[in-house]
CSV table of C-alpha atoms in Angstrom, one decimal:
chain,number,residue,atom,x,y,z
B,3,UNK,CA,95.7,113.2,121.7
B,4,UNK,CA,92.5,111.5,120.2
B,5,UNK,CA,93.5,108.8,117.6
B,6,UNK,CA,91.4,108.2,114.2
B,7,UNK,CA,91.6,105.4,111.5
B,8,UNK,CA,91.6,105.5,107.6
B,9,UNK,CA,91.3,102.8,105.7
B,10,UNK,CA,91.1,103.0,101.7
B,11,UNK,CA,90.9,100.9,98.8
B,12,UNK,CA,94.2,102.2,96.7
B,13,UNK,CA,93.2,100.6,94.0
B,14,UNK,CA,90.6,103.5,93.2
B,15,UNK,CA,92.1,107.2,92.8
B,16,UNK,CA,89.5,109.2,94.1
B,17,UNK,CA,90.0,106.7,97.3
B,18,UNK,CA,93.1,107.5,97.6
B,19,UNK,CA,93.2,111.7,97.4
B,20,UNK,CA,90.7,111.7,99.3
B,21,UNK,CA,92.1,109.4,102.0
B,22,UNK,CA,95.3,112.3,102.0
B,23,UNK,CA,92.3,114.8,102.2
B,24,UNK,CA,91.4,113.4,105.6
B,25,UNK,CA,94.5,112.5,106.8
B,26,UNK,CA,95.7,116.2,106.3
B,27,UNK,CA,92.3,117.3,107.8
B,28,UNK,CA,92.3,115.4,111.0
B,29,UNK,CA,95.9,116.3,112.1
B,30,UNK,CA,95.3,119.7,111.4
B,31,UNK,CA,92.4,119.1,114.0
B,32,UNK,CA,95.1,117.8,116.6
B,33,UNK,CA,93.9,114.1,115.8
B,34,UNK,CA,96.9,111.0,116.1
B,35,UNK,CA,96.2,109.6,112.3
B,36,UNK,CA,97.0,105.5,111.2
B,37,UNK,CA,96.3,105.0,107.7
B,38,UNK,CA,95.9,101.4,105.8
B,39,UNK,CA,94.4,99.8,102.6
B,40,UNK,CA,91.7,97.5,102.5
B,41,UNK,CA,94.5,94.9,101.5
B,42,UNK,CA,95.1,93.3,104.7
B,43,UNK,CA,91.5,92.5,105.5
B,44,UNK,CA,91.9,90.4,101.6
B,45,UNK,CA,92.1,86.1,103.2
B,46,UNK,CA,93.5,85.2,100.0
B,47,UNK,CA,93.2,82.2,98.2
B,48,UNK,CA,94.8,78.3,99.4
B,49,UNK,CA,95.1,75.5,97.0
B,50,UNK,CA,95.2,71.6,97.1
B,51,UNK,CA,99.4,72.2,97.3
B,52,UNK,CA,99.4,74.5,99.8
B,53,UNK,CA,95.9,74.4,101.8
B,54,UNK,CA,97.0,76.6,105.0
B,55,UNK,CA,96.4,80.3,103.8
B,56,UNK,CA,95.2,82.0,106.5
B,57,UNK,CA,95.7,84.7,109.6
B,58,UNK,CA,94.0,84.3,112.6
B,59,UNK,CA,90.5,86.3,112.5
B,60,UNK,CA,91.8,88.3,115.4
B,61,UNK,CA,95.2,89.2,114.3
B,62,UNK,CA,94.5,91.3,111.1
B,63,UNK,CA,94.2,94.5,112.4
B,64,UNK,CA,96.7,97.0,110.8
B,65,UNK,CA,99.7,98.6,113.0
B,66,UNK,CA,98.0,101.8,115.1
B,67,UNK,CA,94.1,100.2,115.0
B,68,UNK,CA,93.6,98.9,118.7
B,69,UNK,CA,91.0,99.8,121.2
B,70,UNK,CA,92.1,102.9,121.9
B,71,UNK,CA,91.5,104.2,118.5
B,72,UNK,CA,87.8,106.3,118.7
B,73,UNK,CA,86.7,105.8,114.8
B,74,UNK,CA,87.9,104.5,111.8
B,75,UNK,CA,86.7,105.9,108.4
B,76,UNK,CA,86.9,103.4,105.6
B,77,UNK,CA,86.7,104.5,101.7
B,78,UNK,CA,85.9,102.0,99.1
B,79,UNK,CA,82.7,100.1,97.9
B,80,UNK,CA,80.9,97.2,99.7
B,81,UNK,CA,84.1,94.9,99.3
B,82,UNK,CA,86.5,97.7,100.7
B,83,UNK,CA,84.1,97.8,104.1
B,84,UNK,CA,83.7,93.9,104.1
B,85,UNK,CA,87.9,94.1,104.5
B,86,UNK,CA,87.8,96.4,106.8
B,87,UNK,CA,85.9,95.2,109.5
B,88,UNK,CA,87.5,92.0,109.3
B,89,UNK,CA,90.5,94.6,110.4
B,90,UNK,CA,88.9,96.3,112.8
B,91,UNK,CA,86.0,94.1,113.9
B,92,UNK,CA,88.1,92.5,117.1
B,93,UNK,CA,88.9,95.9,118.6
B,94,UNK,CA,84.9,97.2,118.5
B,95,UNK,CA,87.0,100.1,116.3
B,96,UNK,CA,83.6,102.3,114.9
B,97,UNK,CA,83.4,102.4,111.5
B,98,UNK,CA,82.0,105.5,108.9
B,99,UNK,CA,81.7,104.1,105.7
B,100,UNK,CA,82.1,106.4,102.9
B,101,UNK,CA,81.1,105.2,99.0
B,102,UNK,CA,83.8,105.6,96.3
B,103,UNK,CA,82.2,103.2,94.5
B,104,UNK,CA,79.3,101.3,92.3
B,105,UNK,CA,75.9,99.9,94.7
B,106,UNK,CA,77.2,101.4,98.3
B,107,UNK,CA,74.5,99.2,100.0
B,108,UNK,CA,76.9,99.3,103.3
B,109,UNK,CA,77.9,102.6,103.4
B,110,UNK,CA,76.5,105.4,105.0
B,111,UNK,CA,77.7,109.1,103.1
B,112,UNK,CA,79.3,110.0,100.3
B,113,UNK,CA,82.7,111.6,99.6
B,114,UNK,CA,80.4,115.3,98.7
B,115,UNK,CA,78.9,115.2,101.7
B,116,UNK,CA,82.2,114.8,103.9
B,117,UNK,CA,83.1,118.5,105.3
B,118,UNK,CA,80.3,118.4,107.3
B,119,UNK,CA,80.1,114.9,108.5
B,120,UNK,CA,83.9,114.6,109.5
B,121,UNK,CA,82.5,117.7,111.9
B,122,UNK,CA,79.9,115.5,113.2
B,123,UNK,CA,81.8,112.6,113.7
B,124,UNK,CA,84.8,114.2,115.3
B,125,UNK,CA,82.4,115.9,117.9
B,126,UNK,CA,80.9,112.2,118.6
B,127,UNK,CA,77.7,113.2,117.4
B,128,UNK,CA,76.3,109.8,116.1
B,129,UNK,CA,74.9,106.4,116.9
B,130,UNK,CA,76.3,103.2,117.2
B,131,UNK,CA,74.7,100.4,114.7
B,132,UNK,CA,76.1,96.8,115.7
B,133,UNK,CA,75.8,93.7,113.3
B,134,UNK,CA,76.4,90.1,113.6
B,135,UNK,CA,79.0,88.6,111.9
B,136,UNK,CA,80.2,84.9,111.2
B,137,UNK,CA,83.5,82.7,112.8
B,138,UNK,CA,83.7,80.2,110.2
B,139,UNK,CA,86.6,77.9,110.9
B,140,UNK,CA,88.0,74.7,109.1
B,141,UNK,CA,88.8,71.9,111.1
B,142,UNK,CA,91.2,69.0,109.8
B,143,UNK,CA,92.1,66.3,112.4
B,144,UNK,CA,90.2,68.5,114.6
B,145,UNK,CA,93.2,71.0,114.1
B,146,UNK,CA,91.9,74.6,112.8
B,147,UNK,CA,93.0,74.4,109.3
B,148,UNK,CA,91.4,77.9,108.2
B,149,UNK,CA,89.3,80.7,109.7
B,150,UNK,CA,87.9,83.9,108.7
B,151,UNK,CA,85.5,86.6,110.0
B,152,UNK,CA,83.2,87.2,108.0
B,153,UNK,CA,80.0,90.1,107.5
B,154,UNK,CA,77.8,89.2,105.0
B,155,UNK,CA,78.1,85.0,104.1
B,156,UNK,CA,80.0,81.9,103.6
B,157,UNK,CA,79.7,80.1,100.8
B,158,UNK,CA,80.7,76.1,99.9
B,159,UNK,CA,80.6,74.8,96.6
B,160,UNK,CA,81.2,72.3,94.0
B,161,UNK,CA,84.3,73.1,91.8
B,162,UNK,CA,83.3,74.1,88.1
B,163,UNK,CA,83.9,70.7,86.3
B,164,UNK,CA,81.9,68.6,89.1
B,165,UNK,CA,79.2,67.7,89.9
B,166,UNK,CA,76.7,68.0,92.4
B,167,UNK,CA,77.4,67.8,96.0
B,168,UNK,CA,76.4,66.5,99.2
B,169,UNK,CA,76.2,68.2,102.3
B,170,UNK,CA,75.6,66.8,106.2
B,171,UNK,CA,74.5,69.6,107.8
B,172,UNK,CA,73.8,69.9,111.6
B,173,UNK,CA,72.6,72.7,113.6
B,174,UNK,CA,73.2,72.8,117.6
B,175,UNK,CA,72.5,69.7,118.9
B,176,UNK,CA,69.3,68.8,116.2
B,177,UNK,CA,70.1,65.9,114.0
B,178,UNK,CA,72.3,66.4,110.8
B,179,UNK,CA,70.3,66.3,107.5
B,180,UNK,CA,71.8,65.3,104.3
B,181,UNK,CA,71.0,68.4,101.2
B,182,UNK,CA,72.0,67.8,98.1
B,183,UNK,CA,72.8,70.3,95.9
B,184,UNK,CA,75.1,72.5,94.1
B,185,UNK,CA,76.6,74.8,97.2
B,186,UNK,CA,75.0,76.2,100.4
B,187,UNK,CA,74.9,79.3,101.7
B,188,UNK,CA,75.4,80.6,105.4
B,189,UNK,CA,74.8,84.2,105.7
B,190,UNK,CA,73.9,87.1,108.9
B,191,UNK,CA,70.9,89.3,108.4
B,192,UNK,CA,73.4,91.8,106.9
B,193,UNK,CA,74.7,89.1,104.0
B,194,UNK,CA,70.7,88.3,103.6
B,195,UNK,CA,71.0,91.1,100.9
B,196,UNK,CA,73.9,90.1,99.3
B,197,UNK,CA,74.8,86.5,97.2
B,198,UNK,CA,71.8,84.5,99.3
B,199,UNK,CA,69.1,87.5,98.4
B,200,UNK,CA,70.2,86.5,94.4
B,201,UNK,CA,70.1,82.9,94.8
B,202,UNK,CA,66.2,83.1,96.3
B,203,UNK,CA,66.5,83.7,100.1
B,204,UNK,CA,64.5,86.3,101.9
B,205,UNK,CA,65.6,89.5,103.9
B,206,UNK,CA,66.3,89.7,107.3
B,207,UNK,CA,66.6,93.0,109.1
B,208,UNK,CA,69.6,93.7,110.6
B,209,UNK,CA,68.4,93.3,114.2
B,210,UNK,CA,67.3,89.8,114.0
B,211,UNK,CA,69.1,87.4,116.0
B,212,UNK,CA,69.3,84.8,113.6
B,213,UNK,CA,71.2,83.3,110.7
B,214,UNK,CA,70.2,81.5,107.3
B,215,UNK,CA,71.2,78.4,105.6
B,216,UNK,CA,70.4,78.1,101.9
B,217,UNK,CA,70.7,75.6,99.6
B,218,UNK,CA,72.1,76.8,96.1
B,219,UNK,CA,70.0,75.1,93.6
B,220,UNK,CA,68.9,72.0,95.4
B,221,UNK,CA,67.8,68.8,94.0
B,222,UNK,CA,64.8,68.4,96.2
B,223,UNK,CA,61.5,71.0,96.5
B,224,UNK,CA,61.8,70.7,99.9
B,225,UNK,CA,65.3,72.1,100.4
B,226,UNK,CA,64.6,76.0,100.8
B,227,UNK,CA,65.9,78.7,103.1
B,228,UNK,CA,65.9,77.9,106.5
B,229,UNK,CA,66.2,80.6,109.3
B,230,UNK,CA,67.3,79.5,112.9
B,231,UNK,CA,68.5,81.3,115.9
B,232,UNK,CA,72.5,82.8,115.9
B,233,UNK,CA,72.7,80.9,119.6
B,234,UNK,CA,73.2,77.7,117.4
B,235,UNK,CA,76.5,76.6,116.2
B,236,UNK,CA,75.8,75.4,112.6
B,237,UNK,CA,78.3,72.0,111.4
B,238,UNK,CA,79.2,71.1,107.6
B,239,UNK,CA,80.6,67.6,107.0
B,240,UNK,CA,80.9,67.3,102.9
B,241,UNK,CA,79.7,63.7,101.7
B,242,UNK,CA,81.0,64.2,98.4
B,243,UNK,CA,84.6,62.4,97.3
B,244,UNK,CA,85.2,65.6,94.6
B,245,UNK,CA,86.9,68.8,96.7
B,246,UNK,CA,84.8,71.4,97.1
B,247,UNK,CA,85.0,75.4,97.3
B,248,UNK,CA,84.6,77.8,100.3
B,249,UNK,CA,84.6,81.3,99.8
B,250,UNK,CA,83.6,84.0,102.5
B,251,UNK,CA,82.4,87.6,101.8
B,252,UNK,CA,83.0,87.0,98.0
B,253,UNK,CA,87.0,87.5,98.3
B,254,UNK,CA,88.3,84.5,99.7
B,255,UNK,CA,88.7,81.0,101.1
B,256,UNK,CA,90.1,77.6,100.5
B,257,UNK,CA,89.3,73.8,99.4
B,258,UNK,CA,87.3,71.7,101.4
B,259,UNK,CA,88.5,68.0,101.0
B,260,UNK,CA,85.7,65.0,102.3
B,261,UNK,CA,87.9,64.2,105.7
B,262,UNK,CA,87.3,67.8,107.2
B,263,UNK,CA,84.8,69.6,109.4
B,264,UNK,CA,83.2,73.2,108.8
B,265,UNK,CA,82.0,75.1,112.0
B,266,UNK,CA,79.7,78.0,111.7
B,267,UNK,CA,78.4,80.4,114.5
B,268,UNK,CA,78.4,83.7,115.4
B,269,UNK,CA,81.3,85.8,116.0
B,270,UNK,CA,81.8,87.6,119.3
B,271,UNK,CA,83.0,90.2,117.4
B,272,UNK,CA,79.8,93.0,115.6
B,273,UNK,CA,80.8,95.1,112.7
B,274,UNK,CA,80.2,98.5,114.6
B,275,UNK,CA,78.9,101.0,111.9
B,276,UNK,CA,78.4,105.2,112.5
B,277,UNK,CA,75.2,106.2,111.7
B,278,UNK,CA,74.8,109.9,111.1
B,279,UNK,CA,71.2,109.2,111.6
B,280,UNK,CA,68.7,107.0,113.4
B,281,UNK,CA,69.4,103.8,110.9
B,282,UNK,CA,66.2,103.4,108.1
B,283,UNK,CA,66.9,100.2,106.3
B,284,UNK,CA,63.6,99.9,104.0
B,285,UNK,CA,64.8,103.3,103.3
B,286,UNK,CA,68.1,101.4,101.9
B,287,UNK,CA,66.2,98.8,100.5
B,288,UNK,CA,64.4,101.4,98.2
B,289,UNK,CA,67.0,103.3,97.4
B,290,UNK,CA,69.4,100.7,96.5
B,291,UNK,CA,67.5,97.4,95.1
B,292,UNK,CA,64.1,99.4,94.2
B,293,UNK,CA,62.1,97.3,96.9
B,294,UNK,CA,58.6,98.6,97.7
B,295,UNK,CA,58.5,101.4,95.0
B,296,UNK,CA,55.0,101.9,93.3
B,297,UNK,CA,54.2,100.0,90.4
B,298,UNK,CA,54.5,101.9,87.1
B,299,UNK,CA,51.0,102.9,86.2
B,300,UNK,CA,49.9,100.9,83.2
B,301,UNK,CA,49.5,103.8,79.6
B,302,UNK,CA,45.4,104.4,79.0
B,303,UNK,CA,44.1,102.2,75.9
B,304,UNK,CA,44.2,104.8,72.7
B,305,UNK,CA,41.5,104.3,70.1
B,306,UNK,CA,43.1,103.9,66.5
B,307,UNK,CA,41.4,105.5,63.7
């Protein structure tokens, strides 16, 4: 018996009747069912009393999701997907995202248009997209303190009432370079659209094998963006005495004391998505942050009497 996957955020109604929709759908087709919430793909947040919060990146999968599942459909907005492949990225699970929510920039359909794509997708008749995705891990006495998977960005920080950091950053084997400024920004060509597109860095295409570091409003006019190749292991040593901030994919992380070590690099693990078609992302671009739409034409002057 074929086995499918349905994960939903429960905190929207619509997600959740329509997640029962499916279920009742797909085991009327003769499909083994798992269902789970985007909860368990949530990190969570530490604090300075109790600074282990975490799961290891490969161990959140939900009971029934393994290797042997063929698809997962997830149901949510942007957030709901980023906690589901951090589910489901270790077992290469394929993922159709479906938008019950606001933006939608990572999900392919929408719940009106599911009849006939659950069809489609049951009969294996759709690509494979792959994206990069981030290990980030903390390291305290050179002991793993924290570690996350992440698909869009990680993000360290000052806390509110500090003031501005600095960061000792080294990439591969280059010399480490002092920035100073109020965070930094490590995103994947996915996350190049997300929190490091709003604080000034450029777009990457999906299919670039790179990642980008950005400063978050750096004291210097020569810290910008910097774009290098996802071979290279990035490595975050905070020169500041305040605690600082990480957060990853915007839902959670953990403080950052002087004493320990960040490492960045690329997972081994790729958010799989299902496209229903060949994959258009200026097409996305348009539609969802109005890039490359014609410019409004300007009104003809009118003579007053």
């Amino acid at each position: 018996m074929p086995k499918a996957g349905i994960i939903y955020n429960d905190l929207k109604p619509m997600a959740c009747s329509v997640a029962e929709e499916l279920h009742n759908q797909l085991r009327t087709a003769g499909w083994e069912v798992c269902m789970a919430t985007g909860v368990g793909g949530i990190l969570g947040y530490s604090s300075p009393e109790s600074p282990v919060c975490h799961t290891p990146m490969d161990k959140l999968a939900p009971p029934g999701f393994d290797d042997q599942m063929a698809f997962a459909i997830v149901l949510g907005g942007d957030g709901t997907v980023l906690a589901a492949f951090r589910q489901v990225a270790p077992q290469g699970i394929p993922v159709l995202t479906v938008n019950t929510g606001h933006m939608g920039f990572l999900t392919e359909t929408y719940v009106n248009q599911l009849p006939s794509v659950l069809e489609q997708v049951m009969a294996q008749e759709y690509a494979i997209e792959e994206r990069s995705m981030l290990s980030v891990q903390i390291l305290r006495d050179e002991r793993i303190w924290w570690e996350a998977l992440c698909l869009n960005e990680m993000v360290l920080h000052r806390e509110p009432l500090t003031s501005m950091c600095h960061f000792e950053v080294q990439i591969g084997h280059h010399a480490p370079v002092d920035i100073a400024a109020d965070g930094i920004i490590v995103s994947t060509p996915t996350g190049s659209t997300a929190y490091s597109l709003s604080a000034g860095g450029p777009v990457l295409t999906p299919e670039v094998p790179v990642l980008q570091l950005l400063p978050i409003c750096p004291h210097s006019l020569a810290s910008r963006a910097l774009v290098f190749a996802d071979t290279e292991q990035l490595t975050i040593f905070p020169a500041t005495p305040n605690p600082m901030v990480m957060v990853v994919d915007g839902n959670g992380g953990c403080y950052v004391i002087p004493e320990d070590k960040i490492k960045v690099k690329r997972s081994p693990y790729s958010a799989r998505f299902i496209r229903l078609q060949a994959p258009e992302f200026f097409r996305v671009l348009r539609e969802k942050l109005g890039w490359g739409l014609p410019h409004i034409a300007k009104p003809t002057s009118v003579e007053l009497p």
